[in-house]
Amino acid sequence: MFKKKGTKKKDDTNQIELVVLKTVNNNIEMAILKGILGDNDIPYIVKDHGAGGHMRIISGDSAPFRTDILVDKAVYERAKEIIGQITF
């Protein structure tokens, strides 16, 4: 659309861009990652694929569906470095 002359652009400094930090295939790996990120004050979002979220509720596990752990792009490098020290 057209912008009116003299209007300011909306401040985008509060916008976040989510990126996939790691894709996990089981609850144990997910719990470890969530604990590490939480201990290091790194906010994250868990995104299930397919029926993974429903399967976790029904059966307690989301296998064979995968789950993405997403973080803000601004903290991605720090988070990657922290989890890179752990072998799964």
PDB file of C-alpha atoms in Angstrom:
ATOM      1  CA  MET A   1       0.000   0.000   0.000  1.00  0.00           C
ATOM      2  CA  PHE A   2       0.938   3.643  -0.255  1.00  0.00           C
ATOM      3  CA  LYS A   3       2.363   5.526   2.655  1.00  0.00           C
ATOM      4  CA  LYS A   4       1.151   9.000   3.509  1.00  0.00           C
ATOM      5  CA  LYS A   5       3.819  11.627   3.302  1.00  0.00           C
ATOM      6  CA  GLY A   6       5.244  12.429   6.704  1.00  0.00           C
ATOM      7  CA  THR A   7       4.238   9.152   8.393  1.00  0.00           C
ATOM      8  CA  LYS A   8       6.899   7.299  10.288  1.00  0.00           C
ATOM      9  CA  LYS A   9       7.784   3.697   9.665  1.00  0.00           C
ATOM     10  CA  LYS A  10       6.608   1.349  12.400  1.00  0.00           C
ATOM     11  CA  ASP A  11       9.350   0.469  14.899  1.00  0.00           C
ATOM     12  CA  ASP A  12      10.465  -3.110  14.213  1.00  0.00           C
ATOM     13  CA  THR A  13      12.959  -3.371  17.094  1.00  0.00           C
ATOM     14  CA  ASN A  14      10.560  -5.594  19.070  1.00  0.00           C
ATOM     15  CA  GLN A  15      10.238  -8.119  16.248  1.00  0.00           C
ATOM     16  CA  ILE A  16      11.877 -11.522  16.656  1.00  0.00           C
ATOM     17  CA  GLU A  17      12.898 -13.956  13.981  1.00  0.00           C
ATOM     18  CA  LEU A  18      12.685 -17.605  14.975  1.00  0.00           C
ATOM     19  CA  VAL A  19      15.177 -20.115  13.631  1.00  0.00           C
ATOM     20  CA  VAL A  20      15.419 -23.872  14.165  1.00  0.00           C
ATOM     21  CA  LEU A  21      18.119 -24.611  16.705  1.00  0.00           C
ATOM     22  CA  LYS A  22      17.707 -28.389  16.620  1.00  0.00           C
ATOM     23  CA  THR A  23      15.238 -31.030  15.516  1.00  0.00           C
ATOM     24  CA  VAL A  24      14.729 -33.845  18.010  1.00  0.00           C
ATOM     25  CA  ASN A  25      13.057 -37.228  17.663  1.00  0.00           C
ATOM     26  CA  ASN A  26      12.360 -38.195  21.275  1.00  0.00           C
ATOM     27  CA  ASN A  27      11.250 -36.735  24.597  1.00  0.00           C
ATOM     28  CA  ILE A  28      14.550 -37.401  26.366  1.00  0.00           C
ATOM     29  CA  GLU A  29      16.583 -35.299  23.950  1.00  0.00           C
ATOM     30  CA  MET A  30      13.906 -32.598  24.036  1.00  0.00           C
ATOM     31  CA  ALA A  31      13.889 -32.511  27.845  1.00  0.00           C
ATOM     32  CA  ILE A  32      17.682 -32.196  27.946  1.00  0.00           C
ATOM     33  CA  LEU A  33      17.684 -29.330  25.448  1.00  0.00           C
ATOM     34  CA  LYS A  34      14.828 -27.528  27.203  1.00  0.00           C
ATOM     35  CA  GLY A  35      16.671 -27.831  30.514  1.00  0.00           C
ATOM     36  CA  ILE A  36      19.935 -26.509  29.093  1.00  0.00           C
ATOM     37  CA  LEU A  37      18.260 -23.589  27.344  1.00  0.00           C
ATOM     38  CA  GLY A  38      16.231 -22.757  30.453  1.00  0.00           C
ATOM     39  CA  ASP A  39      19.317 -22.892  32.690  1.00  0.00           C
ATOM     40  CA  ASN A  40      21.054 -20.435  30.357  1.00  0.00           C
ATOM     41  CA  ASP A  41      18.058 -18.059  30.153  1.00  0.00           C
ATOM     42  CA  ILE A  42      17.584 -18.670  26.436  1.00  0.00           C
ATOM     43  CA  PRO A  43      13.900 -18.469  25.450  1.00  0.00           C
ATOM     44  CA  TYR A  44      12.688 -21.162  23.077  1.00  0.00           C
ATOM     45  CA  ILE A  45       9.573 -22.490  21.382  1.00  0.00           C
ATOM     46  CA  VAL A  46       8.748 -26.152  20.792  1.00  0.00           C
ATOM     47  CA  LYS A  47       7.091 -26.889  17.445  1.00  0.00           C
ATOM     48  CA  ASP A  48       5.745 -30.369  16.778  1.00  0.00           C
ATOM     49  CA  HIS A  49       5.333 -31.764  13.270  1.00  0.00           C
ATOM     50  CA  GLY A  50       2.331 -33.761  12.157  1.00  0.00           C
ATOM     51  CA  ALA A  51       0.441 -35.330  15.023  1.00  0.00           C
ATOM     52  CA  GLY A  52       3.465 -35.171  17.348  1.00  0.00           C
ATOM     53  CA  GLY A  53       1.862 -32.841  19.882  1.00  0.00           C
ATOM     54  CA  HIS A  54      -1.286 -34.960  20.075  1.00  0.00           C
ATOM     55  CA  MET A  55       0.768 -38.147  20.390  1.00  0.00           C
ATOM     56  CA  ARG A  56       2.731 -36.655  23.291  1.00  0.00           C
ATOM     57  CA  ILE A  57      -0.539 -35.972  25.118  1.00  0.00           C
ATOM     58  CA  ILE A  58      -2.039 -39.392  24.384  1.00  0.00           C
ATOM     59  CA  SER A  59       0.947 -41.697  24.697  1.00  0.00           C
ATOM     60  CA  GLY A  60       3.565 -39.590  26.463  1.00  0.00           C
ATOM     61  CA  ASP A  61       5.899 -39.596  23.457  1.00  0.00           C
ATOM     62  CA  SER A  62       5.837 -37.978  20.030  1.00  0.00           C
ATOM     63  CA  ALA A  63       7.816 -40.662  18.189  1.00  0.00           C
ATOM     64  CA  PRO A  64       7.959 -41.148  15.186  1.00  0.00           C
ATOM     65  CA  PHE A  65       7.190 -37.448  14.679  1.00  0.00           C
ATOM     66  CA  ARG A  66       9.929 -34.892  14.986  1.00  0.00           C
ATOM     67  CA  THR A  67       9.953 -31.737  17.061  1.00  0.00           C
ATOM     68  CA  ASP A  68      11.761 -28.476  16.306  1.00  0.00           C
ATOM     69  CA  ILE A  69      13.308 -26.356  19.036  1.00  0.00           C
ATOM     70  CA  LEU A  70      13.209 -22.735  17.840  1.00  0.00           C
ATOM     71  CA  VAL A  71      15.107 -19.756  19.249  1.00  0.00           C
ATOM     72  CA  ASP A  72      15.383 -16.091  18.370  1.00  0.00           C
ATOM     73  CA  LYS A  73      17.969 -15.406  15.698  1.00  0.00           C
ATOM     74  CA  ALA A  74      19.654 -12.932  18.066  1.00  0.00           C
ATOM     75  CA  VAL A  75      20.596 -15.740  20.516  1.00  0.00           C
ATOM     76  CA  TYR A  76      21.024 -18.555  17.977  1.00  0.00           C
ATOM     77  CA  GLU A  77      24.846 -18.550  17.952  1.00  0.00           C
ATOM     78  CA  ARG A  78      25.044 -18.579  21.749  1.00  0.00           C
ATOM     79  CA  ALA A  79      22.496 -21.396  21.997  1.00  0.00           C
ATOM     80  CA  LYS A  80      24.241 -23.405  19.259  1.00  0.00           C
ATOM     81  CA  GLU A  81      27.567 -23.063  21.070  1.00  0.00           C
ATOM     82  CA  ILE A  82      26.060 -24.228  24.362  1.00  0.00           C
ATOM     83  CA  ILE A  83      24.315 -27.301  22.948  1.00  0.00           C
ATOM     84  CA  GLY A  84      27.274 -28.052  20.683  1.00  0.00           C
ATOM     85  CA  GLN A  85      29.228 -29.141  23.753  1.00  0.00           C
ATOM     86  CA  ILE A  86      26.750 -31.966  24.375  1.00  0.00           C
ATOM     87  CA  THR A  87      26.730 -35.210  22.412  1.00  0.00           C
ATOM     88  CA  PHE A  88      23.470 -37.073  21.910  1.00  0.00           C
TER      89      PHE A  88
END
